[in-house]
Amino acid sequence: MAEDRDFEQNTYTAVYQLIEWKRYKEALGQTEQLLRHNPEDTDALALIAQIYLLMEDYEKSLYWSGEVLKRDPDHTDAWYVRVVAYYDTDDVEAFLEAAHEALRIEPYRAHYYYLLASQMNKMGKLKQAKEHLLQALQLNADSPLYLAVLSYTEALLGHFEESEQLDRQAIQIEAEDPGVLLHLAWAAGHRGDYTLQEKYMQSAVRLNPEDKQYQDEYLNALQNSHKLYRIFLAPMKVIRRMKRWQILVSWLVAVFFFKPLLILFIVLYILAHWVTKGIVHVRVFGWRRRGS
């Protein structure tokens, strides 16, 4: 028995070390040894599901987490795998169902509230997103990621002062996390602070240079901070501070009284968008196609 416990402990230690090194195939091989030793080990089955999740093989991660839940319906690691897999694959209905079931079993896991908030932001349900983020921060008040996402949500809600305050809190805690910087850049951009948006995205892409999303967001931030393009973005600062009825009334007045000027502005905006996009491309990549 002592030998069995030593074998399991040593193997689990080896698996976690391999995961940390991102040597996932080797980690799978070690975990399969655990299963050969004990085919009904739900922790080992759940670990296989987690490794496949890290490999972004969502079909296999869902299969193995399902095998765990057949044996132990309340296994917390298996539910975590299912929640993240459904979120990453944009299966909204399955994600929401899994997240609420996971929270029933493990109500103090702040990450679930964060994922729910992110999903609500995607769906435009900003007030619900804020509620979930506040719940996450009750459980982990010093999470820079949760603060950054709340800063972005507050910006979307038009609460710019609150957004700026949360920005300062998040960046004081962590200034070297690309995910934090990405959300703070989005928040800054929505507030109309394009210089800060560029600063954050420059740091984010430096920390995560191979990620296409970060590359695209950096190019977008560079374009927004360009002087020519900012002339046409200036009205957006005003519009984002207005209520919906004020926007509607202003639009109707502009269409009725200033239709030719409105059309000219739209044409110039589109022209400025593509001109500055080209300038940014040349500035970053030179006179060559991106990715060549």
mmCIF file of C-alpha atoms in Angstrom:
data_model
loop_
_atom_site.group_PDB
_atom_site.id
_atom_site.type_symbol
_atom_site.label_atom_id
_atom_site.label_comp_id
_atom_site.label_asym_id
_atom_site.label_seq_id
_atom_site.Cartn_x
_atom_site.Cartn_y
_atom_site.Cartn_z
ATOM 1 C CA MET A 1 0.000 0.000 0.000
ATOM 2 C CA ALA A 2 2.803 2.405 0.863
ATOM 3 C CA GLU A 3 4.434 1.622 -2.490
ATOM 4 C CA ASP A 4 1.139 2.349 -4.283
ATOM 5 C CA ARG A 5 0.792 5.697 -2.543
ATOM 6 C CA ASP A 6 4.399 6.606 -3.379
ATOM 7 C CA PHE A 7 3.859 5.620 -7.021
ATOM 8 C CA GLU A 8 0.730 7.769 -7.312
ATOM 9 C CA GLN A 9 2.266 10.742 -5.540
ATOM 10 C CA ASN A 10 5.426 10.643 -7.655
ATOM 11 C CA THR A 11 3.468 10.222 -10.884
ATOM 12 C CA TYR A 12 1.101 13.097 -10.117
ATOM 13 C CA THR A 13 4.096 15.287 -9.279
ATOM 14 C CA ALA A 14 5.705 14.371 -12.599
ATOM 15 C CA VAL A 15 2.493 15.099 -14.515
ATOM 16 C CA TYR A 16 2.069 18.557 -12.975
ATOM 17 C CA GLN A 17 5.703 19.366 -13.733
ATOM 18 C CA LEU A 18 5.279 18.314 -17.355
ATOM 19 C CA ILE A 19 2.134 20.443 -17.621
ATOM 20 C CA GLU A 20 4.041 23.431 -16.273
ATOM 21 C CA TRP A 21 6.654 22.840 -18.968
ATOM 22 C CA LYS A 22 3.814 22.506 -21.547
ATOM 23 C CA ARG A 23 4.964 19.008 -22.465
ATOM 24 C CA TYR A 24 1.399 17.805 -22.714
ATOM 25 C CA LYS A 25 1.892 14.574 -24.653
ATOM 26 C CA GLU A 26 4.390 13.349 -22.084
ATOM 27 C CA ALA A 27 1.986 14.387 -19.322
ATOM 28 C CA LEU A 28 -0.715 12.279 -20.958
ATOM 29 C CA GLY A 29 1.617 9.306 -21.042
ATOM 30 C CA GLN A 30 2.331 9.630 -17.318
ATOM 31 C CA THR A 31 -1.373 9.996 -16.512
ATOM 32 C CA GLU A 32 -2.177 6.868 -18.505
ATOM 33 C CA GLN A 33 0.181 4.997 -16.163
ATOM 34 C CA LEU A 34 -2.029 6.095 -13.283
ATOM 35 C CA LEU A 35 -5.078 4.701 -15.074
ATOM 36 C CA ARG A 36 -3.375 1.397 -15.781
ATOM 37 C CA HIS A 37 -2.657 1.233 -12.085
ATOM 38 C CA ASN A 38 -6.236 2.184 -11.166
ATOM 39 C CA PRO A 39 -8.730 2.410 -14.085
ATOM 40 C CA GLU A 40 -11.407 3.980 -11.859
ATOM 41 C CA ASP A 41 -9.256 6.837 -10.579
ATOM 42 C CA THR A 42 -11.540 9.817 -11.275
ATOM 43 C CA ASP A 43 -8.789 12.304 -10.451
ATOM 44 C CA ALA A 44 -6.584 10.776 -13.135
ATOM 45 C CA LEU A 45 -9.458 10.811 -15.627
ATOM 46 C CA ALA A 46 -10.103 14.458 -14.807
ATOM 47 C CA LEU A 47 -6.425 15.215 -15.239
ATOM 48 C CA ILE A 48 -6.518 13.745 -18.745
ATOM 49 C CA ALA A 49 -9.505 15.993 -19.499
ATOM 50 C CA GLN A 50 -7.570 19.018 -18.224
ATOM 51 C CA ILE A 51 -4.535 18.193 -20.354
ATOM 52 C CA TYR A 52 -6.683 17.906 -23.489
ATOM 53 C CA LEU A 53 -8.246 21.251 -22.568
ATOM 54 C CA LEU A 54 -4.784 22.820 -22.390
ATOM 55 C CA MET A 55 -4.060 21.291 -25.794
ATOM 56 C CA GLU A 56 -7.307 22.886 -27.059
ATOM 57 C CA ASP A 57 -8.628 19.467 -28.041
ATOM 58 C CA TYR A 58 -12.101 20.293 -26.802
ATOM 59 C CA GLU A 59 -13.816 17.165 -28.097
ATOM 60 C CA LYS A 60 -11.530 14.886 -26.083
ATOM 61 C CA SER A 61 -11.610 17.140 -23.017
ATOM 62 C CA LEU A 62 -15.398 16.947 -23.004
ATOM 63 C CA TYR A 63 -15.324 13.178 -23.522
ATOM 64 C CA TRP A 64 -12.966 12.520 -20.609
ATOM 65 C CA SER A 65 -14.710 14.955 -18.281
ATOM 66 C CA GLY A 66 -17.937 13.139 -19.149
ATOM 67 C CA GLU A 67 -16.322 9.840 -18.154
ATOM 68 C CA VAL A 68 -15.447 11.392 -14.791
ATOM 69 C CA LEU A 69 -18.983 12.658 -14.199
ATOM 70 C CA LYS A 70 -20.426 9.208 -14.924
ATOM 71 C CA ARG A 71 -18.483 7.972 -11.902
ATOM 72 C CA ASP A 72 -18.624 11.134 -9.763
ATOM 73 C CA PRO A 73 -21.338 13.643 -10.801
ATOM 74 C CA ASP A 74 -19.962 16.349 -8.482
ATOM 75 C CA HIS A 75 -16.296 16.163 -9.445
ATOM 76 C CA THR A 76 -15.182 19.812 -9.406
ATOM 77 C CA ASP A 77 -12.252 19.483 -11.841
ATOM 78 C CA ALA A 78 -14.417 17.744 -14.420
ATOM 79 C CA TRP A 79 -17.008 20.503 -14.241
ATOM 80 C CA TYR A 80 -14.285 23.126 -14.587
ATOM 81 C CA VAL A 81 -13.097 21.472 -17.806
ATOM 82 C CA ARG A 82 -16.617 21.416 -19.226
ATOM 83 C CA VAL A 83 -17.303 25.061 -18.359
ATOM 84 C CA VAL A 84 -14.084 26.301 -19.980
ATOM 85 C CA ALA A 85 -14.430 24.015 -23.020
ATOM 86 C CA TYR A 86 -17.964 25.217 -23.739
ATOM 87 C CA TYR A 87 -16.899 28.834 -23.215
ATOM 88 C CA ASP A 88 -13.895 28.541 -25.523
ATOM 89 C CA THR A 89 -15.986 26.885 -28.258
ATOM 90 C CA ASP A 90 -18.781 29.495 -28.001
ATOM 91 C CA ASP A 91 -21.421 26.905 -27.152
ATOM 92 C CA VAL A 92 -23.407 29.468 -25.187
ATOM 93 C CA GLU A 93 -26.340 27.308 -24.112
ATOM 94 C CA ALA A 94 -24.129 24.453 -22.905
ATOM 95 C CA PHE A 95 -21.744 26.903 -21.252
ATOM 96 C CA LEU A 96 -24.466 28.638 -19.234
ATOM 97 C CA GLU A 97 -25.947 25.320 -18.143
ATOM 98 C CA ALA A 98 -22.547 23.921 -17.132
ATOM 99 C CA ALA A 99 -21.483 27.132 -15.368
ATOM 100 C CA HIS A 100 -24.577 27.249 -13.187
ATOM 101 C CA GLU A 101 -24.260 23.557 -12.323
ATOM 102 C CA ALA A 102 -20.563 24.034 -11.516
ATOM 103 C CA LEU A 103 -21.416 26.978 -9.254
ATOM 104 C CA ARG A 104 -23.997 24.854 -7.455
ATOM 105 C CA ILE A 105 -21.251 22.369 -6.640
ATOM 106 C CA GLU A 106 -18.478 24.900 -6.070
ATOM 107 C CA PRO A 107 -20.068 28.315 -5.336
ATOM 108 C CA TYR A 108 -16.830 30.020 -4.268
ATOM 109 C CA ARG A 109 -14.857 29.583 -7.476
ATOM 110 C CA ALA A 110 -14.435 33.161 -8.674
ATOM 111 C CA HIS A 111 -13.341 32.169 -12.185
ATOM 112 C CA TYR A 112 -16.851 30.950 -13.016
ATOM 113 C CA TYR A 113 -18.282 34.402 -12.291
ATOM 114 C CA TYR A 114 -15.561 35.933 -14.468
ATOM 115 C CA LEU A 115 -16.429 33.643 -17.385
ATOM 116 C CA LEU A 116 -20.126 34.383 -16.962
ATOM 117 C CA ALA A 117 -19.345 38.105 -16.979
ATOM 118 C CA SER A 118 -17.287 37.770 -20.148
ATOM 119 C CA GLN A 119 -20.148 35.886 -21.812
ATOM 120 C CA MET A 120 -22.656 38.540 -20.739
ATOM 121 C CA ASN A 121 -20.393 41.239 -22.206
ATOM 122 C CA LYS A 122 -20.353 39.350 -25.506
ATOM 123 C CA MET A 123 -24.152 39.212 -25.433
ATOM 124 C CA GLY A 124 -24.474 42.906 -24.574
ATOM 125 C CA LYS A 125 -25.977 42.182 -21.155
ATOM 126 C CA LEU A 126 -23.726 44.671 -19.413
ATOM 127 C CA LYS A 127 -25.566 44.995 -16.108
ATOM 128 C CA GLN A 128 -25.520 41.224 -15.628
ATOM 129 C CA ALA A 129 -21.830 41.191 -16.531
ATOM 130 C CA LYS A 130 -21.137 43.800 -13.878
ATOM 131 C CA GLU A 131 -23.060 41.800 -11.256
ATOM 132 C CA HIS A 132 -21.027 38.687 -12.014
ATOM 133 C CA LEU A 133 -17.756 40.625 -11.835
ATOM 134 C CA LEU A 134 -18.682 42.102 -8.469
ATOM 135 C CA GLN A 135 -19.349 38.566 -7.231
ATOM 136 C CA ALA A 136 -15.958 37.458 -8.559
ATOM 137 C CA LEU A 137 -14.258 40.383 -6.809
ATOM 138 C CA GLN A 138 -15.986 39.536 -3.537
ATOM 139 C CA LEU A 139 -14.145 36.215 -3.689
ATOM 140 C CA ASN A 140 -10.884 37.608 -5.072
ATOM 141 C CA ALA A 141 -10.708 41.349 -4.484
ATOM 142 C CA ASP A 142 -7.136 41.739 -5.744
ATOM 143 C CA SER A 143 -7.503 40.039 -9.118
ATOM 144 C CA PRO A 144 -6.137 42.475 -11.722
ATOM 145 C CA LEU A 145 -7.940 40.577 -14.485
ATOM 146 C CA TYR A 146 -11.343 40.918 -12.824
ATOM 147 C CA LEU A 147 -10.676 44.613 -12.153
ATOM 148 C CA ALA A 148 -9.619 45.134 -15.780
ATOM 149 C CA VAL A 149 -12.724 43.417 -17.162
ATOM 150 C CA LEU A 150 -14.906 45.458 -14.796
ATOM 151 C CA SER A 151 -13.134 48.605 -16.031
ATOM 152 C CA TYR A 152 -14.062 47.610 -19.585
ATOM 153 C CA THR A 153 -17.654 46.828 -18.577
ATOM 154 C CA GLU A 154 -18.017 50.172 -16.805
ATOM 155 C CA ALA A 155 -16.698 51.903 -19.929
ATOM 156 C CA LEU A 156 -19.304 50.082 -22.034
ATOM 157 C CA LEU A 157 -21.966 51.237 -19.562
ATOM 158 C CA GLY A 158 -20.752 54.824 -19.979
ATOM 159 C CA HIS A 159 -19.392 55.027 -16.422
ATOM 160 C CA PHE A 160 -16.047 56.511 -17.438
ATOM 161 C CA GLU A 161 -14.900 57.764 -14.022
ATOM 162 C CA GLU A 162 -15.483 54.345 -12.461
ATOM 163 C CA SER A 163 -13.691 52.745 -15.419
ATOM 164 C CA GLU A 164 -10.646 54.984 -14.947
ATOM 165 C CA GLN A 165 -10.515 54.266 -11.217
ATOM 166 C CA LEU A 166 -10.619 50.512 -11.829
ATOM 167 C CA ASP A 167 -7.929 50.940 -14.490
ATOM 168 C CA ARG A 168 -5.608 52.500 -11.921
ATOM 169 C CA GLN A 169 -6.316 49.722 -9.403
ATOM 170 C CA ALA A 170 -5.653 46.944 -11.902
ATOM 171 C CA ILE A 171 -2.433 48.398 -13.321
ATOM 172 C CA GLN A 172 -1.020 49.005 -9.833
ATOM 173 C CA ILE A 173 -1.452 45.301 -9.061
ATOM 174 C CA GLU A 174 -0.257 43.883 -12.393
ATOM 175 C CA ALA A 175 1.332 45.700 -15.337
ATOM 176 C CA GLU A 176 2.869 42.670 -17.059
ATOM 177 C CA ASP A 177 -0.132 40.454 -17.787
ATOM 178 C CA PRO A 178 -1.224 40.589 -21.455
ATOM 179 C CA GLY A 179 -4.844 39.669 -20.650
ATOM 180 C CA VAL A 180 -5.109 42.492 -18.132
ATOM 181 C CA LEU A 181 -3.529 44.950 -20.565
ATOM 182 C CA LEU A 182 -5.847 43.840 -23.376
ATOM 183 C CA HIS A 183 -8.994 44.590 -21.367
ATOM 184 C CA LEU A 184 -7.579 47.872 -20.082
ATOM 185 C CA ALA A 185 -6.790 48.831 -23.682
ATOM 186 C CA TRP A 186 -10.375 48.078 -24.708
ATOM 187 C CA ALA A 187 -11.643 50.167 -21.797
ATOM 188 C CA ALA A 188 -9.329 53.069 -22.657
ATOM 189 C CA GLY A 189 -10.353 52.927 -26.298
ATOM 190 C CA HIS A 190 -14.039 53.008 -25.414
ATOM 191 C CA ARG A 191 -13.420 56.010 -23.159
ATOM 192 C CA GLY A 192 -11.706 57.732 -26.084
ATOM 193 C CA ASP A 193 -8.246 57.653 -24.506
ATOM 194 C CA TYR A 194 -6.489 56.374 -27.630
ATOM 195 C CA THR A 195 -2.985 57.227 -26.432
ATOM 196 C CA LEU A 196 -3.441 55.006 -23.381
ATOM 197 C CA GLN A 197 -5.023 52.318 -25.550
ATOM 198 C CA GLU A 198 -1.918 52.258 -27.755
ATOM 199 C CA LYS A 199 0.381 52.188 -24.706
ATOM 200 C CA TYR A 200 -1.408 49.197 -23.194
ATOM 201 C CA MET A 201 -1.563 47.264 -26.467
ATOM 202 C CA GLN A 202 2.098 47.930 -27.178
ATOM 203 C CA SER A 203 2.959 46.323 -23.835
ATOM 204 C CA ALA A 204 0.482 43.478 -24.369
ATOM 205 C CA VAL A 205 1.812 42.535 -27.798
ATOM 206 C CA ARG A 206 5.377 42.708 -26.477
ATOM 207 C CA LEU A 207 4.444 40.158 -23.807
ATOM 208 C CA ASN A 208 2.466 37.952 -26.212
ATOM 209 C CA PRO A 209 3.935 38.619 -29.683
ATOM 210 C CA GLU A 210 2.718 35.441 -31.419
ATOM 211 C CA ASP A 211 -1.007 35.841 -30.676
ATOM 212 C CA LYS A 212 -2.942 37.109 -33.712
ATOM 213 C CA GLN A 213 -5.631 38.778 -31.600
ATOM 214 C CA TYR A 214 -3.023 40.856 -29.795
ATOM 215 C CA GLN A 215 -1.397 41.781 -33.106
ATOM 216 C CA ASP A 216 -4.737 42.902 -34.573
ATOM 217 C CA GLU A 217 -5.674 44.869 -31.460
ATOM 218 C CA TYR A 218 -2.300 46.613 -31.484
ATOM 219 C CA LEU A 219 -2.753 47.637 -35.119
ATOM 220 C CA ASN A 220 -6.244 48.899 -34.271
ATOM 221 C CA ALA A 221 -4.845 50.909 -31.341
ATOM 222 C CA LEU A 222 -2.156 52.424 -33.592
ATOM 223 C CA GLN A 223 -4.811 53.428 -36.087
ATOM 224 C CA ASN A 224 -7.033 54.976 -33.396
ATOM 225 C CA SER A 225 -4.131 57.053 -32.085
ATOM 226 C CA HIS A 226 -3.269 58.432 -35.524
ATOM 227 C CA LYS A 227 -3.945 62.196 -35.667
ATOM 228 C CA LEU A 228 -5.942 62.054 -38.918
ATOM 229 C CA TYR A 229 -8.210 59.265 -37.717
ATOM 230 C CA ARG A 230 -8.695 60.883 -34.292
ATOM 231 C CA ILE A 231 -10.369 63.871 -35.970
ATOM 232 C CA PHE A 232 -13.196 61.569 -37.015
ATOM 233 C CA LEU A 233 -13.199 59.639 -33.745
ATOM 234 C CA ALA A 234 -13.682 62.825 -31.720
ATOM 235 C CA PRO A 235 -17.504 62.824 -32.078
ATOM 236 C CA MET A 236 -17.543 59.282 -30.654
ATOM 237 C CA LYS A 237 -16.302 60.619 -27.316
ATOM 238 C CA VAL A 238 -19.367 62.845 -27.128
ATOM 239 C CA ILE A 239 -21.777 60.171 -28.378
ATOM 240 C CA ARG A 240 -20.596 57.622 -25.798
ATOM 241 C CA ARG A 241 -21.452 60.049 -23.006
ATOM 242 C CA MET A 242 -24.974 60.632 -24.325
ATOM 243 C CA LYS A 243 -28.121 58.720 -23.429
ATOM 244 C CA ARG A 244 -29.917 56.710 -26.103
ATOM 245 C CA TRP A 245 -32.737 59.200 -26.591
ATOM 246 C CA GLN A 246 -30.205 62.014 -26.972
ATOM 247 C CA ILE A 247 -28.362 60.045 -29.657
ATOM 248 C CA LEU A 248 -31.629 59.344 -31.488
ATOM 249 C CA VAL A 249 -32.749 62.992 -31.392
ATOM 250 C CA SER A 250 -29.297 64.212 -32.513
ATOM 251 C CA TRP A 251 -29.280 61.745 -35.395
ATOM 252 C CA LEU A 252 -32.749 62.801 -36.575
ATOM 253 C CA VAL A 253 -31.783 66.487 -36.402
ATOM 254 C CA ALA A 254 -28.553 65.818 -38.324
ATOM 255 C CA VAL A 255 -30.380 63.838 -41.037
ATOM 256 C CA PHE A 256 -33.126 66.476 -41.384
ATOM 257 C CA PHE A 257 -31.058 69.672 -41.301
ATOM 258 C CA PHE A 258 -27.491 68.658 -42.200
ATOM 259 C CA LYS A 259 -27.930 65.687 -44.531
ATOM 260 C CA PRO A 260 -25.247 66.757 -47.094
ATOM 261 C CA LEU A 261 -22.713 67.435 -44.328
ATOM 262 C CA LEU A 262 -23.565 64.129 -42.657
ATOM 263 C CA ILE A 263 -22.993 62.232 -45.895
ATOM 264 C CA LEU A 264 -19.702 64.081 -46.443
ATOM 265 C CA PHE A 265 -18.595 63.224 -42.902
ATOM 266 C CA ILE A 266 -19.375 59.526 -43.420
ATOM 267 C CA VAL A 267 -17.459 59.463 -46.724
ATOM 268 C CA LEU A 268 -14.464 61.208 -45.153
ATOM 269 C CA TYR A 269 -14.598 58.872 -42.144
ATOM 270 C CA ILE A 270 -14.462 55.797 -44.378
ATOM 271 C CA LEU A 271 -11.625 57.349 -46.406
ATOM 272 C CA ALA A 272 -9.695 58.222 -43.218
ATOM 273 C CA HIS A 273 -10.245 54.702 -41.891
ATOM 274 C CA TRP A 274 -8.611 53.033 -44.887
ATOM 275 C CA VAL A 275 -5.878 55.635 -45.335
ATOM 276 C CA THR A 276 -4.758 55.399 -41.702
ATOM 277 C CA LYS A 277 -5.069 51.606 -41.835
ATOM 278 C CA GLY A 278 -2.634 51.626 -44.763
ATOM 279 C CA ILE A 279 -0.283 54.041 -42.977
ATOM 280 C CA VAL A 280 -0.219 51.820 -39.890
ATOM 281 C CA HIS A 281 0.422 48.721 -42.008
ATOM 282 C CA VAL A 282 3.415 50.364 -43.699
ATOM 283 C CA ARG A 283 4.665 51.659 -40.333
ATOM 284 C CA VAL A 284 4.607 48.182 -38.796
ATOM 285 C CA PHE A 285 5.249 45.804 -41.734
ATOM 286 C CA GLY A 286 6.778 48.043 -44.411
ATOM 287 C CA TRP A 287 5.783 47.697 -48.061
ATOM 288 C CA ARG A 288 5.010 44.002 -47.829
ATOM 289 C CA ARG A 289 2.038 41.831 -47.128
ATOM 290 C CA ARG A 290 1.381 40.938 -43.551
ATOM 291 C CA GLY A 291 2.625 37.476 -42.664
ATOM 292 C CA SER A 292 4.955 37.293 -45.700
#
